[in-house]
XYZ file of C-alpha atoms in Angstrom:
692
model
C -24.658 3.616 10.470
C -27.656 3.173 8.525
C -29.625 4.536 5.708
C -31.776 7.632 6.843
C -34.897 5.775 5.278
C -36.142 2.163 5.019
C -36.264 0.717 1.456
C -39.267 -0.973 0.087
C -39.071 -1.225 -3.653
C -38.807 2.035 -5.108
C -40.181 3.886 -1.940
C -38.165 5.477 0.648
C -40.016 5.381 3.899
C -39.829 7.615 6.947
C -37.032 9.762 5.280
C -35.122 11.761 7.916
C -34.864 15.440 7.382
C -31.275 16.645 7.087
C -29.475 13.331 7.178
C -26.946 12.330 4.255
C -26.152 9.093 2.614
C -24.090 7.964 -0.593
C -25.508 7.369 -3.876
C -23.304 5.347 -6.468
C -23.773 3.800 -9.894
C -22.004 1.047 -11.550
C -22.392 -0.460 -15.071
C -23.859 -3.825 -14.551
C -24.433 -4.818 -18.306
C -22.054 -3.143 -20.592
C -21.524 -2.463 -24.223
C -18.748 -4.710 -25.233
C -16.070 -2.148 -26.272
C -13.462 -0.534 -24.217
C -13.603 2.414 -26.695
C -17.096 3.184 -25.558
C -16.024 3.443 -21.885
C -19.232 1.373 -20.580
C -17.634 -1.847 -19.530
C -19.585 -4.141 -17.066
C -18.425 -3.343 -13.705
C -17.258 0.231 -14.550
C -17.891 2.420 -11.323
C -19.427 5.808 -11.826
C -19.743 8.813 -9.618
C -20.355 8.525 -5.732
C -22.554 11.382 -4.709
C -23.199 12.779 -1.207
C -26.731 13.293 -0.719
C -28.942 15.193 1.471
C -32.616 14.148 2.558
C -34.917 17.450 2.837
C -38.443 17.030 3.903
C -40.309 20.027 3.475
C -44.217 20.536 3.437
C -45.213 17.224 2.405
C -42.280 16.915 -0.219
C -39.071 14.894 -0.345
C -35.939 16.425 -2.078
C -32.693 14.483 -2.415
C -29.896 17.187 -2.822
C -26.288 16.302 -4.078
C -24.077 18.409 -2.018
C -20.681 19.811 -3.674
C -17.921 17.475 -3.018
C -15.468 19.755 -4.568
C -15.963 22.831 -2.673
C -16.681 23.317 1.075
C -18.107 26.579 2.056
C -21.862 26.691 3.398
C -24.124 28.901 1.088
C -21.300 29.886 -1.340
C -21.239 26.950 -3.895
C -24.227 25.444 -5.925
C -25.968 22.187 -5.141
C -28.058 19.787 -7.299
C -31.530 18.814 -6.577
C -31.486 14.999 -8.005
C -35.198 14.456 -7.234
C -38.392 15.920 -5.760
C -41.570 14.132 -4.829
C -44.465 14.022 -2.760
C -44.397 12.501 0.760
C -47.479 9.834 0.678
C -48.260 7.943 3.874
C -44.653 8.568 4.930
C -43.024 7.361 1.990
C -41.698 8.999 -1.378
C -41.437 7.011 -4.570
C -37.984 7.566 -6.299
C -38.310 5.328 -9.464
C -38.201 8.364 -11.575
C -34.625 8.872 -10.005
C -33.756 5.188 -10.230
C -34.710 4.876 -13.757
C -32.798 7.692 -15.018
C -29.358 8.375 -16.744
C -27.726 8.912 -13.420
C -24.622 7.217 -14.593
C -24.246 9.735 -17.486
C -24.352 7.455 -20.363
C -25.492 9.840 -22.846
C -22.364 12.316 -21.764
C -20.028 9.410 -22.015
C -21.229 8.364 -25.473
C -21.188 12.350 -26.526
C -17.828 12.644 -25.143
C -16.436 9.859 -27.080
C -17.696 11.340 -30.381
C -20.552 8.535 -30.690
C -23.489 10.713 -31.224
C -26.285 12.544 -29.125
C -28.355 10.344 -27.242
C -31.497 10.860 -25.231
C -32.852 8.808 -22.215
C -35.873 6.862 -23.395
C -38.412 6.216 -20.595
C -40.628 4.240 -22.266
C -37.681 1.566 -22.856
C -36.297 1.882 -19.611
C -37.339 -0.157 -16.309
C -36.283 -1.439 -12.958
C -35.329 -5.122 -13.034
C -34.432 -5.895 -9.438
C -34.302 -4.280 -5.842
C -31.887 -5.859 -3.045
C -31.718 -4.656 0.533
C -29.170 -5.524 2.991
C -27.507 -4.086 6.076
C -24.860 -2.478 3.772
C -27.396 -0.508 1.805
C -29.883 -0.676 -1.000
C -29.159 -1.668 -4.440
C -31.434 -1.288 -7.661
C -30.816 -2.940 -10.783
C -31.971 -0.889 -13.773
C -32.222 -1.405 -17.535
C -31.746 1.933 -19.507
C -32.284 2.647 -23.154
C -30.883 5.685 -24.794
C -32.091 6.756 -28.442
C -29.510 8.175 -30.730
C -28.669 8.431 -34.455
C -27.130 4.978 -34.709
C -24.204 6.208 -37.022
C -21.459 5.542 -34.592
C -19.076 3.008 -36.242
C -17.912 1.507 -32.754
C -21.575 1.337 -31.572
C -22.945 -0.146 -34.975
C -20.070 -2.734 -34.221
C -21.391 -3.973 -30.930
C -25.148 -2.852 -30.465
C -27.689 -5.079 -32.530
C -29.585 -1.846 -33.467
C -27.352 1.231 -32.784
C -30.297 3.434 -32.580
C -31.289 2.151 -29.244
C -28.502 1.549 -26.780
C -29.488 -0.336 -23.922
C -27.283 -0.932 -20.763
C -27.685 -2.242 -17.173
C -26.844 0.348 -14.379
C -26.779 -0.644 -10.741
C -27.737 2.197 -8.377
C -26.638 1.771 -4.988
C -27.791 3.760 -1.729
C -24.944 3.508 0.879
C -24.942 4.715 4.355
C -22.289 6.940 5.506
C -19.235 4.989 7.145
C -18.965 4.515 10.544
C -16.662 7.091 12.389
C -13.118 6.096 13.083
C -11.502 6.247 9.932
C -8.571 8.506 9.720
C -7.892 10.170 6.319
C -4.369 10.064 5.127
C -2.996 13.286 3.678
C -1.613 12.974 0.284
C 2.112 12.953 -0.171
C 3.175 13.224 -4.074
C 5.961 10.629 -3.236
C 3.579 8.006 -1.917
C 2.649 6.500 -5.252
C -1.001 6.880 -4.404
C -3.976 8.683 -6.109
C -4.912 12.253 -4.785
C -8.466 12.909 -4.322
C -10.174 15.743 -2.303
C -11.717 19.111 -2.283
C -11.322 22.803 -1.707
C -11.988 23.883 2.169
C -12.638 27.517 1.704
C -12.737 27.849 5.519
C -9.010 27.472 5.443
C -8.456 30.589 3.355
C -4.769 31.677 4.207
C -3.590 28.186 4.846
C -4.131 26.830 1.662
C -7.602 25.571 0.647
C -6.927 22.655 -1.265
C -7.243 19.472 0.870
C -6.304 16.333 -0.844
C -6.389 12.690 0.668
C -4.971 9.371 -0.390
C -7.670 6.945 -1.078
C -7.356 3.830 1.019
C -9.446 0.941 3.011
C -9.956 0.723 6.379
C -7.737 -2.036 8.015
C -9.699 -2.853 10.997
C -11.312 -5.786 8.893
C -10.058 -7.759 6.050
C -10.196 -6.285 2.765
C -11.508 -9.034 0.376
C -11.742 -9.033 -3.383
C -14.148 -11.123 -4.784
C -13.049 -12.857 -8.188
C -15.703 -13.479 -10.900
C -16.509 -17.340 -10.847
C -17.005 -16.966 -14.805
C -13.300 -16.671 -15.446
C -12.437 -20.234 -16.851
C -9.509 -22.289 -15.431
C -6.543 -22.013 -15.534
C -7.043 -18.386 -15.902
C -9.020 -18.123 -12.674
C -6.558 -19.573 -10.490
C -3.856 -17.265 -11.903
C -6.290 -14.364 -11.091
C -6.519 -15.422 -7.582
C -2.819 -16.001 -7.155
C -1.658 -12.937 -8.653
C -4.024 -10.735 -6.626
C -2.844 -12.501 -3.457
C 0.709 -11.356 -4.051
C -0.509 -8.225 -2.190
C -0.777 -10.308 1.047
C 3.015 -10.072 1.025
C 2.932 -6.454 1.081
C 0.439 -6.249 3.831
C 2.059 -8.766 5.771
C 5.616 -6.687 5.607
C 3.685 -3.665 6.898
C 2.675 -5.372 9.937
C -0.975 -6.274 8.732
C -0.847 -9.865 7.857
C -4.829 -10.192 8.069
C -5.778 -7.257 6.214
C -6.256 -8.359 2.716
C -7.278 -11.529 0.768
C -8.516 -12.461 -2.548
C -11.166 -15.300 -3.014
C -13.336 -16.601 -5.757
C -16.648 -14.975 -5.369
C -19.236 -17.568 -3.606
C -22.709 -17.663 -4.727
C -24.057 -15.661 -1.929
C -21.933 -12.796 -2.506
C -23.467 -9.942 -4.641
C -20.988 -8.843 -6.910
C -22.358 -5.292 -6.996
C -23.161 -5.192 -3.254
C -22.595 -1.696 -1.627
C -19.387 -2.839 0.059
C -18.501 -5.701 -2.310
C -14.942 -5.395 -3.793
C -15.100 -7.239 -7.067
C -12.765 -8.449 -10.012
C -14.970 -8.811 -13.068
C -14.226 -10.748 -16.222
C -15.323 -8.640 -19.101
C -15.659 -9.539 -22.655
C -15.142 -7.093 -25.364
C -15.224 -6.870 -29.382
C -11.235 -6.751 -29.680
C -8.250 -5.609 -27.908
C -8.831 -3.351 -24.679
C -7.429 -2.336 -21.477
C -8.161 -3.861 -18.130
C -8.694 -1.486 -15.352
C -8.740 -1.084 -11.694
C -10.801 1.579 -9.557
C -12.758 2.210 -6.458
C -15.880 3.860 -5.044
C -14.928 6.376 -2.204
C -16.468 8.348 0.451
C -16.008 12.066 -0.906
C -15.718 13.318 2.261
C -12.649 11.292 3.460
C -11.421 9.142 0.365
C -12.147 5.869 2.368
C -12.546 3.220 -0.094
C -15.828 1.682 0.029
C -15.356 -0.966 -2.686
C -12.932 -1.901 -5.160
C -13.912 -2.453 -8.693
C -11.604 -4.383 -10.989
C -12.150 -5.271 -14.678
C -10.027 -7.837 -16.560
C -10.403 -7.791 -20.181
C -10.725 -11.579 -21.160
C -9.509 -10.665 -24.751
C -5.844 -10.188 -23.144
C -5.743 -13.926 -23.279
C -6.101 -13.818 -26.945
C -3.378 -11.090 -27.298
C -0.810 -12.707 -25.240
C -1.574 -16.216 -27.045
C -0.997 -14.410 -30.309
C 2.356 -13.059 -29.230
C 3.851 -16.458 -27.730
C 2.634 -18.422 -30.636
C 4.303 -16.039 -32.809
C 7.334 -16.196 -30.968
C 7.495 -20.097 -30.811
C 5.604 -21.387 -33.823
C 4.493 -24.386 -31.976
C 2.083 -26.146 -34.349
C 3.224 -28.918 -36.376
C 6.550 -29.300 -34.561
C 7.793 -32.556 -33.021
C 7.917 -30.787 -29.355
C 4.452 -29.295 -30.151
C 3.035 -30.049 -26.895
C 5.974 -28.687 -25.101
C 5.867 -25.387 -26.881
C 2.214 -24.973 -26.455
C 2.620 -25.720 -22.397
C 5.257 -22.672 -22.534
C 2.530 -20.516 -24.393
C 0.221 -21.276 -21.629
C 2.800 -20.489 -18.760
C 3.641 -17.260 -20.551
C 0.032 -16.313 -20.574
C -0.727 -17.222 -16.925
C 2.276 -15.640 -15.849
C 1.172 -12.382 -17.341
C -2.337 -12.703 -16.019
C -1.032 -12.952 -12.171
C 0.763 -9.827 -12.860
C -2.257 -8.293 -14.647
C -4.540 -9.182 -11.362
C -2.194 -7.669 -8.942
C -1.637 -4.541 -11.130
C -5.548 -3.884 -11.487
C -6.156 -4.682 -7.647
C -3.310 -2.305 -6.906
C -5.254 0.491 -8.598
C -8.305 -0.631 -6.554
C -6.245 -0.260 -3.510
C -5.291 3.328 -4.162
C -2.309 3.021 -5.999
C -0.892 4.593 -9.406
C 1.789 3.553 -11.956
C 5.268 3.602 -11.233
C 7.008 3.252 -14.726
C 10.462 3.571 -13.438
C 10.366 0.230 -11.433
C 12.737 -1.468 -13.897
C 15.480 0.631 -12.023
C 14.495 -1.110 -8.651
C 15.925 -4.302 -7.455
C 12.700 -6.058 -8.508
C 9.933 -4.489 -10.609
C 6.895 -3.433 -9.221
C 3.383 -5.050 -10.071
C 2.249 -1.281 -10.648
C 4.450 -0.853 -13.650
C 3.558 -1.792 -17.199
C 5.711 -4.914 -18.087
C 6.914 -5.844 -21.328
C 8.031 -9.593 -21.473
C 11.712 -10.044 -21.032
C 12.578 -12.268 -24.116
C 16.117 -13.620 -24.673
C 17.777 -16.434 -26.663
C 18.855 -19.618 -24.872
C 21.164 -21.658 -26.966
C 19.879 -19.904 -30.083
C 16.251 -20.522 -29.180
C 13.600 -18.125 -28.031
C 12.922 -18.641 -24.212
C 9.750 -17.461 -22.586
C 10.795 -18.544 -19.098
C 10.938 -15.642 -16.600
C 9.432 -13.439 -19.187
C 7.471 -11.798 -16.246
C 8.307 -11.335 -12.682
C 6.437 -12.842 -9.890
C 5.271 -11.404 -6.814
C 5.579 -7.811 -5.139
C 8.546 -5.801 -5.409
C 10.198 -3.211 -2.987
C 7.968 -0.348 -4.213
C 4.863 -2.071 -3.746
C 5.695 -2.995 -0.195
C 6.456 0.704 0.499
C 3.040 1.536 -0.957
C 1.228 -0.609 1.712
C 3.629 0.389 4.224
C 3.296 4.151 3.613
C -0.557 4.002 2.668
C -1.769 1.400 5.054
C 0.436 1.261 8.080
C 1.103 5.241 7.814
C 4.996 4.527 7.938
C 6.429 7.975 6.939
C 9.881 6.448 5.702
C 10.668 7.569 2.265
C 10.838 4.865 -0.202
C 14.313 5.733 -1.589
C 13.165 4.310 -4.891
C 12.685 6.414 -8.211
C 8.967 7.016 -8.941
C 7.577 8.228 -12.229
C 4.121 8.131 -13.224
C 1.461 8.569 -15.610
C 2.220 12.182 -16.691
C 5.734 11.462 -17.332
C 5.162 8.163 -18.912
C 2.644 7.813 -21.685
C 2.770 11.552 -23.455
C 4.768 11.548 -26.594
C 6.449 14.683 -25.327
C 7.274 13.062 -21.930
C 10.992 13.751 -20.818
C 11.924 11.438 -17.950
C 14.189 8.829 -19.294
C 13.085 6.243 -16.624
C 9.358 6.309 -17.325
C 8.677 4.414 -20.573
C 5.858 1.809 -20.186
C 6.188 -1.701 -21.757
C 9.942 -1.968 -21.261
C 12.000 -4.595 -19.264
C 15.385 -4.576 -17.883
C 17.237 -1.676 -16.147
C 19.552 -0.604 -19.058
C 17.681 0.008 -22.237
C 20.812 -0.626 -24.496
C 21.281 -4.098 -23.480
C 17.577 -4.784 -23.495
C 16.926 -3.290 -26.854
C 19.990 -5.454 -28.176
C 18.369 -8.536 -26.717
C 15.130 -7.801 -27.998
C 16.516 -7.290 -31.351
C 18.049 -10.781 -31.519
C 14.806 -12.304 -30.533
C 13.237 -10.472 -33.123
C 15.751 -11.438 -35.846
C 15.243 -15.109 -34.970
C 11.576 -14.968 -34.558
C 11.151 -13.196 -37.980
C 13.544 -15.824 -39.721
C 11.674 -18.538 -38.201
C 8.264 -17.409 -38.954
C 5.941 -19.784 -40.443
C 2.488 -21.094 -40.445
C 3.324 -23.083 -37.494
C 2.455 -19.667 -35.491
C -1.218 -20.675 -36.163
C -3.344 -23.319 -35.091
C -4.821 -25.662 -37.642
C -8.384 -24.632 -37.196
C -7.931 -20.842 -37.495
C -8.466 -18.732 -40.865
C -5.138 -18.253 -42.462
C -5.635 -14.196 -42.319
C -4.874 -14.469 -38.470
C -1.250 -15.105 -39.486
C -0.639 -11.536 -40.456
C -1.350 -9.838 -36.937
C 1.191 -12.330 -35.563
C 3.792 -11.276 -37.990
C 2.959 -7.453 -37.265
C 3.671 -8.191 -33.596
C 6.965 -9.632 -34.285
C 7.748 -6.820 -36.581
C 7.097 -4.144 -33.993
C 8.302 -6.282 -31.055
C 11.031 -3.449 -30.413
C 8.881 -0.714 -30.640
C 8.916 0.104 -26.698
C 12.498 -0.330 -26.226
C 13.233 2.024 -29.230
C 11.118 4.465 -27.442
C 13.221 4.081 -24.081
C 16.321 5.011 -25.998
C 14.743 7.854 -27.818
C 13.618 9.074 -24.405
C 17.300 9.673 -23.381
C 17.756 12.118 -26.217
C 16.772 15.458 -24.817
C 15.802 13.670 -21.919
C 15.345 15.181 -18.266
C 14.958 13.489 -14.944
C 12.913 14.673 -12.434
C 10.611 14.000 -9.369
C 7.421 15.376 -8.101
C 8.158 15.730 -4.272
C 9.230 18.721 -2.546
C 12.677 17.455 -1.477
C 13.474 16.017 -4.778
C 16.782 16.900 -6.486
C 16.747 19.536 -9.303
C 15.898 18.277 -12.660
C 18.708 16.963 -14.592
C 19.327 16.500 -18.286
C 20.603 12.966 -19.460
C 24.171 12.750 -19.905
C 25.485 14.014 -23.104
C 27.308 10.728 -23.694
C 24.240 8.795 -23.173
C 22.446 10.853 -25.645
C 24.734 10.482 -28.148
C 25.130 6.746 -27.707
C 21.200 6.371 -28.121
C 21.411 8.161 -31.249
C 24.080 5.686 -32.403
C 22.007 2.822 -31.320
C 18.871 3.936 -33.142
C 20.074 4.846 -36.342
C 21.281 1.323 -37.798
C 17.394 0.525 -37.242
C 16.553 2.624 -40.245
C 18.447 0.196 -42.523
C 15.644 -1.574 -44.725
C 16.992 -4.816 -43.832
C 16.032 -4.381 -40.183
C 13.120 -1.898 -40.715
C 11.391 -4.225 -43.173
C 9.881 -7.858 -43.052
C 12.019 -10.848 -44.484
C 10.859 -12.217 -47.866
C 10.589 -15.533 -46.182
C 7.988 -14.490 -43.633
C 5.916 -12.448 -46.348
C 5.763 -15.547 -48.350
C 3.927 -17.579 -45.588
C 1.193 -14.880 -45.444
C -2.389 -15.560 -47.420
C -5.074 -12.668 -47.796
C -7.808 -13.157 -45.408
C -10.442 -15.328 -46.683
C -13.736 -14.404 -47.700
C -15.957 -12.917 -44.792
C -12.815 -12.211 -42.961
C -11.313 -8.808 -43.022
C -8.038 -6.991 -41.538
C -8.457 -4.972 -38.476
C -6.366 -2.095 -36.791
C -3.762 -4.998 -35.735
C -2.393 -4.865 -38.954
C -1.173 -2.416 -41.622
C -3.271 -0.964 -44.222
C -1.880 -2.293 -47.476
C -1.690 -0.448 -50.892
C -1.535 -3.773 -52.720
C -5.405 -4.906 -52.349
C -5.606 -7.910 -50.436
C -2.195 -9.143 -50.112
C 0.326 -8.104 -47.544
C 2.157 -4.721 -48.577
C 6.081 -5.183 -47.606
C 6.521 -1.348 -48.750
C 3.984 -0.286 -46.180
C 5.536 -2.424 -43.388
C 9.118 -1.188 -44.097
C 7.805 2.342 -43.709
C 6.159 1.375 -40.539
C 9.295 -0.058 -39.313
C 10.923 3.085 -39.945
C 8.366 4.888 -38.088
C 9.172 2.759 -35.064
C 12.411 5.116 -34.700
C 11.328 8.339 -36.362
C 8.052 8.867 -34.502
C 9.626 9.137 -30.983
C 13.092 10.558 -32.110
C 11.548 13.573 -34.111
C 9.003 14.375 -31.541
C 8.966 18.500 -31.446
C 9.162 18.675 -27.549
C 12.267 16.390 -27.775
C 13.944 18.658 -30.445
C 12.855 21.634 -28.323
C 14.692 20.347 -25.236
C 17.754 19.111 -27.201
C 18.193 22.628 -28.498
C 17.952 24.044 -24.990
C 20.397 21.514 -23.514
C 23.043 22.414 -26.108
C 24.533 18.913 -26.222
C 28.025 18.941 -27.674
C 28.093 17.006 -30.737
C 24.443 16.603 -31.061
C 22.581 19.840 -31.998
C 19.071 19.524 -33.638
C 20.353 20.027 -37.196
C 22.969 17.532 -36.662
C 20.404 14.897 -35.373
C 17.945 15.502 -38.119
C 20.648 15.459 -40.724
C 21.962 12.195 -39.513
C 18.587 10.523 -39.398
C 17.820 11.611 -43.001
C 21.428 10.256 -44.197
C 21.007 7.046 -42.219
C 17.371 6.514 -43.681
C 18.706 7.030 -47.333
C 22.043 4.933 -46.785
C 21.513 1.393 -47.980
C 21.345 -0.991 -50.868
C 18.204 -2.750 -50.179
C 15.687 -1.829 -52.821
C 13.222 -0.844 -49.930
C 15.604 1.771 -48.798
C 14.040 4.515 -50.792
C 10.709 3.870 -48.782
C 12.622 4.266 -45.371
C 14.157 7.605 -46.854
C 10.562 8.808 -47.958
C 9.179 7.990 -44.346
C 12.043 9.924 -42.683
C 11.228 12.920 -45.017
C 7.609 12.881 -44.213
C 8.226 12.636 -40.776
C 10.669 15.570 -40.693
C 8.189 17.763 -42.576
C 5.493 16.759 -40.403
C 7.724 17.892 -37.371
C 8.701 21.121 -39.099
C 4.956 21.880 -40.124
C 3.568 20.954 -36.586
C 3.688 24.395 -35.233
C 5.198 23.001 -32.002
C 8.857 23.643 -32.495
C 10.594 26.937 -31.176
C 11.428 29.222 -34.095
C 15.235 28.592 -33.707
C 14.709 24.734 -33.570
C 12.492 25.022 -36.662
C 15.199 26.716 -38.329
C 17.738 23.942 -37.688
C 15.355 21.499 -39.058
C 14.838 23.625 -42.156
C 18.535 23.865 -42.654
C 18.994 19.935 -42.248
C 16.129 19.419 -44.904
C 17.949 21.737 -47.125
C 21.192 19.933 -46.974
C 19.515 16.791 -47.361
C 17.784 17.958 -50.347
C 21.240 18.775 -51.958
C 22.761 15.633 -51.026
C 19.760 13.489 -52.589
C 19.852 15.124 -55.951
C 22.196 12.246 -57.127
C 21.583 9.435 -54.706
C 17.785 9.911 -54.084
C 16.683 12.431 -56.958
C 12.844 11.791 -56.294
C 12.996 12.758 -52.627
C 15.131 15.769 -53.725
C 12.449 16.966 -56.039
C 9.633 16.473 -53.367
C 11.822 18.644 -50.738
C 12.479 21.352 -53.411
C 8.692 21.544 -54.036
C 8.192 21.741 -50.292
C 10.675 24.466 -50.023
C 9.129 26.303 -52.644
C 5.296 26.117 -52.062
C 4.966 24.020 -48.898
C 3.487 21.080 -50.453
C 3.782 18.318 -48.046
C 5.590 15.255 -49.360
C 2.866 12.403 -48.323
C 1.584 11.244 -45.123
C 3.471 9.222 -42.242
C 3.062 5.772 -41.799
C 0.185 4.796 -39.186
C 1.476 2.210 -36.765
C -1.142 -0.251 -35.244
C -1.844 0.050 -31.411
C 0.982 -0.940 -29.313
C -0.874 -1.702 -25.961
C -2.024 -3.182 -23.922
C 0.196 -6.301 -23.546
């Protein structure tokens, strides 16, 4: 099909009354911070727009894509203008905040911004058989007080971004929508069809491409080598899944040629995005709102991931200045490239229409749609990075393509748990913890603790290249110190854990076996020993404060010792790795309801407090203090059931009595809390633990 008008610059010539087209936006020139949610390549809304020609005027009317029911739901008139000599000039629509930049900034707490017409303009127009494409430069005026905007915008009072506006013809007929199945591992998009009253008005489809032509993702040629080849190779892993589904020619990944428009109406792109600091890579798609046919995929790979992965690998191997420096640096590069392959496959998977599966470590081979933590082991006493990340698609990925693109209804037979049960602190599913590796969390945690002990013991200035500023050693030490945090969360998830699935034919929800819950607690409590929770003195001795003109960022601990590293804050953070997930209010509420023999809430909290206070290390008091702060924070959160709060309170009173001789300072603070509700301090703040 073609557009219902001819495009000449900003004019729409001979618009056809009553015909429809799709109008989409994409960020073409971003802001350089994932926190601002305005990256280059970020897709916006796809609008279903109807042309109306009435009495010498043209209106472009956006139809509701969420509710179908003629005359019953509101529409939005995006533009109205005079028809002059058979054409209407729509520059006023094109050079406007169609993408909703002001709303995105306001929602993120970055202030109220107004579109500035005088500082905005149309930069370029491109027209092809696939549609029309306008590149615009937009400026929004705001208060200039947002710290994040100040960090990345030259003058934060005037925020200038590039937005690509695309008019796309309605897709040709022949696409068959795929009804959404909760067990499919796909996204669900759709609408309410109110003509179906009595039969369920909700209509949800699985987004997917057509397969009568090869789906090609075009990789940004600006990605430097060898990372570009890794991205192409990892993206092509999906060819295996399509071939297994009987669609061997349906998918490919290529480096974008010079004559391919990265923002073309039907161009699926993998963009290399620079940001000021750590951030998420993302995959998405623009879809036809009527059928959820994917029109183009939009993948953004954050270049800073290379820095983060290199930091971790260098911290583990301390390669610099060793006799085998070249060999170790080669291992660092292999590690980074292995993760980039997986990352490319993962984000392209999102653009193909697939969601996360955080339970794939239970499969014969992990899915690329999981969040992987490197599987680290010792080999002959040395840290080995070989095989840290799996290569190629797994059985779940083959199921995704088979079900979504080959219309095979055969159930996967594999456990599937996605975002709602993965990221949230109150999540209950024991198999859905992101950033874990291995199918047995007990074994994996034990392996990781061994690696962590060796890495912390061997930590030296060899973790940092000689041309880097010495303050960069500290974030390398912090990632080693917190290396086990996600596997700890996996064990904590067993306590009060409940396994469940979202499919209609799924078995009933089932609590984690009592033996596994008690075993998890037994494995976690020793980590509250200050020797484990803290940083070895030998590692602390390596560190130096950041030099002049360099500052710490949120990837390190906030010291209370001025410019020098604070080992007391570090030991509190090490304790928080265990305490934060274990004392989550929802977990304690579930534990109470499950009535696990030998593991009441009062018993758990009491054991946590005793373990935190039990140790000869001079830093043990800080662990105990952090435990008290965490328990009190849980008690005062307002999220505990009354009966559970009573148990937590009883455990605190018992601890106060026990601490009167061993920890008198803590006992006094607990008594004061019991008397007037004074909270004994603020829990430690952990640096971000993701993405990896």
